[in-house]
PDB file of C-alpha atoms in Angstrom:
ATOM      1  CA  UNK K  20    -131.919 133.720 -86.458  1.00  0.00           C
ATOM      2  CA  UNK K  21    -131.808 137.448 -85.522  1.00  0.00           C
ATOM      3  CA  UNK K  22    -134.577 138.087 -83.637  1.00  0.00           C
ATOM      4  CA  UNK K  23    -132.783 135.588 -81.055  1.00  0.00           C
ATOM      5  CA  UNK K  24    -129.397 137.799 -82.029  1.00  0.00           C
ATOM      6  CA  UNK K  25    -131.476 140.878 -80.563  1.00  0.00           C
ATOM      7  CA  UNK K  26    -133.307 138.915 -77.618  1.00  0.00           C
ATOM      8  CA  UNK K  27    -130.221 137.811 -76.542  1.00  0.00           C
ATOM      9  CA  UNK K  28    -128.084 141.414 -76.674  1.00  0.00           C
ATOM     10  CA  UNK K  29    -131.352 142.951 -74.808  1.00  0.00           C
ATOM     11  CA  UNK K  30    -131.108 139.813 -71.947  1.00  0.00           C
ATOM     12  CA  UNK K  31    -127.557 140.996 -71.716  1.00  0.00           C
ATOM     13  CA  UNK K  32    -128.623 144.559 -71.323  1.00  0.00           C
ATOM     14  CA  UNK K  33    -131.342 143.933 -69.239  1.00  0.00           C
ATOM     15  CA  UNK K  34    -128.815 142.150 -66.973  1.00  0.00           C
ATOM     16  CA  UNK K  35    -126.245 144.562 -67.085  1.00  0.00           C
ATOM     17  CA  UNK K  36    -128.269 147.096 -65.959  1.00  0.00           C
ATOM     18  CA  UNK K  37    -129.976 144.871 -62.895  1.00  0.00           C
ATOM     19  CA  UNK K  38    -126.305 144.463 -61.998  1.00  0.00           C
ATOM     20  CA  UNK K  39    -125.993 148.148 -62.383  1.00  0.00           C
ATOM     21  CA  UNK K  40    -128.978 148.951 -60.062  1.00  0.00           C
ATOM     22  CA  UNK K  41    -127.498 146.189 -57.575  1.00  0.00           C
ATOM     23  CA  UNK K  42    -123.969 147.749 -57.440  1.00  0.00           C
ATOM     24  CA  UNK K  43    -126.052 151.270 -56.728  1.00  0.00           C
ATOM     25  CA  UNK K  44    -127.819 149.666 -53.872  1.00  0.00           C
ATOM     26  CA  UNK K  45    -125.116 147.949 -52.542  1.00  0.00           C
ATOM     27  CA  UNK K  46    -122.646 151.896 -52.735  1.00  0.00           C
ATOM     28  CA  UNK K  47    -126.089 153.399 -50.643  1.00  0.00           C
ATOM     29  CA  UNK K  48    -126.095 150.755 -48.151  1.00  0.00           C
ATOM     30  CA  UNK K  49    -122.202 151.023 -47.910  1.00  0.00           C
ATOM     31  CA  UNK K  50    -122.683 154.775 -47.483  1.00  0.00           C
ATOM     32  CA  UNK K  51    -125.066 154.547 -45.118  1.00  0.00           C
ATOM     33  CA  UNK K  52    -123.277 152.255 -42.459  1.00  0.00           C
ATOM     34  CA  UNK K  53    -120.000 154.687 -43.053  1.00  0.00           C
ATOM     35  CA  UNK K  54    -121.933 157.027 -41.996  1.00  0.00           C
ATOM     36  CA  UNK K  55    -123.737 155.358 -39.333  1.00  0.00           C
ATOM     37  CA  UNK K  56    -119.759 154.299 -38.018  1.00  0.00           C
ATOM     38  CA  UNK K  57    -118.656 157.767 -38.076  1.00  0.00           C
ATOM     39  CA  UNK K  58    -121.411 158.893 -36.070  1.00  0.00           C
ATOM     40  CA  UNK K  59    -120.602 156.253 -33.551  1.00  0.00           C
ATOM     41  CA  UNK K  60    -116.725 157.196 -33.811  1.00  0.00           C
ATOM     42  CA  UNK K  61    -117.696 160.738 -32.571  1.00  0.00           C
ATOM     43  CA  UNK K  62    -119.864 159.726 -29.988  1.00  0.00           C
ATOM     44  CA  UNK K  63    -117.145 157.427 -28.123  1.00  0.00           C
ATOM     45  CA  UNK K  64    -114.768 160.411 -28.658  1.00  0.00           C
ATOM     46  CA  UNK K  65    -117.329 163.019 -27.134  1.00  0.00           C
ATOM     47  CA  UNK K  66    -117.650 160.046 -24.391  1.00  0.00           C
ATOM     48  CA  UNK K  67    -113.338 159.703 -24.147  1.00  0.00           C
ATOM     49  CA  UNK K  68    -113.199 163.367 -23.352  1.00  0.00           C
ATOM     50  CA  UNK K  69    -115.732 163.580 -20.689  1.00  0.00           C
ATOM     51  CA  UNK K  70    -114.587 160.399 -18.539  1.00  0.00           C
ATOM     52  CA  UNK K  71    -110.963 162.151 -19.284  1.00  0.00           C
ATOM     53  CA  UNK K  72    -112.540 165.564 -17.952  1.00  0.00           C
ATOM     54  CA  UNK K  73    -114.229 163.825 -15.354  1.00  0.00           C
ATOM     55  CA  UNK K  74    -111.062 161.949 -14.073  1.00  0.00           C
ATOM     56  CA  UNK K  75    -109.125 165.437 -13.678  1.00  0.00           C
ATOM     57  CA  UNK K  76    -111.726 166.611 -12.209  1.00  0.00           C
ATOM     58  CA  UNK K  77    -111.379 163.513  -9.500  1.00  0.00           C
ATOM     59  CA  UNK K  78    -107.729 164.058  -9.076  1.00  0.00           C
ATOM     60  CA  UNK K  79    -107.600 167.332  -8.400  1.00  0.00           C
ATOM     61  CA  UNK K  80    -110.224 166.612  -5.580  1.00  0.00           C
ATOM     62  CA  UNK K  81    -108.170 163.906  -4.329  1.00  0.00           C
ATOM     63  CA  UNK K  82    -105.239 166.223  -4.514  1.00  0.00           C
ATOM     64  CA  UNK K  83    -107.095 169.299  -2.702  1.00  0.00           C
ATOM     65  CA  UNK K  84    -108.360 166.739   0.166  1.00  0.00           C
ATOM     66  CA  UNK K  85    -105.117 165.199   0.695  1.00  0.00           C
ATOM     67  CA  UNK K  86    -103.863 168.879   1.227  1.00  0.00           C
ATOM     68  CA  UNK K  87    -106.715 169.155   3.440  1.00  0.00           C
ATOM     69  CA  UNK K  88    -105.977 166.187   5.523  1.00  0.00           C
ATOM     70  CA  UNK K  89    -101.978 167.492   5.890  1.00  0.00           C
TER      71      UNK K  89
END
């Protein structure tokens, strides 16, 4: 009867620790699409401030050729 005592505490080990390399892989990939979300986070604010540069640079155009046209 103890040999099964001591197959059954390493089964439980053994599955602990698959669990444990699971949870592991499961943090990386986490990590990784955080990651890959806060690159795309930056890129639609680099994006926000250009169309917001771009759009004072259109009214002050607008504003310059309505002077024009006065």
């Amino acid at each position: 009867k103890m040999p099964e005592r001591e197959d059954d505490h390493l089964t439980a080990a053994t599955r602990m620790l698959e669990k444990r390399r699971e949870m592991a892989e499961v943090d990386q990939a986490l990590a990784a699409q955080k990651e890959e979300f806060q690159m795309k986070m930056e890129s639609l604010q680099q994006r926000r401030e250009e169309l917001e540069r771009k759009e004072h640079q259109l009214k002050e155009s607008l504003l310059k050729f309505d002077k024009f046209l006065k």
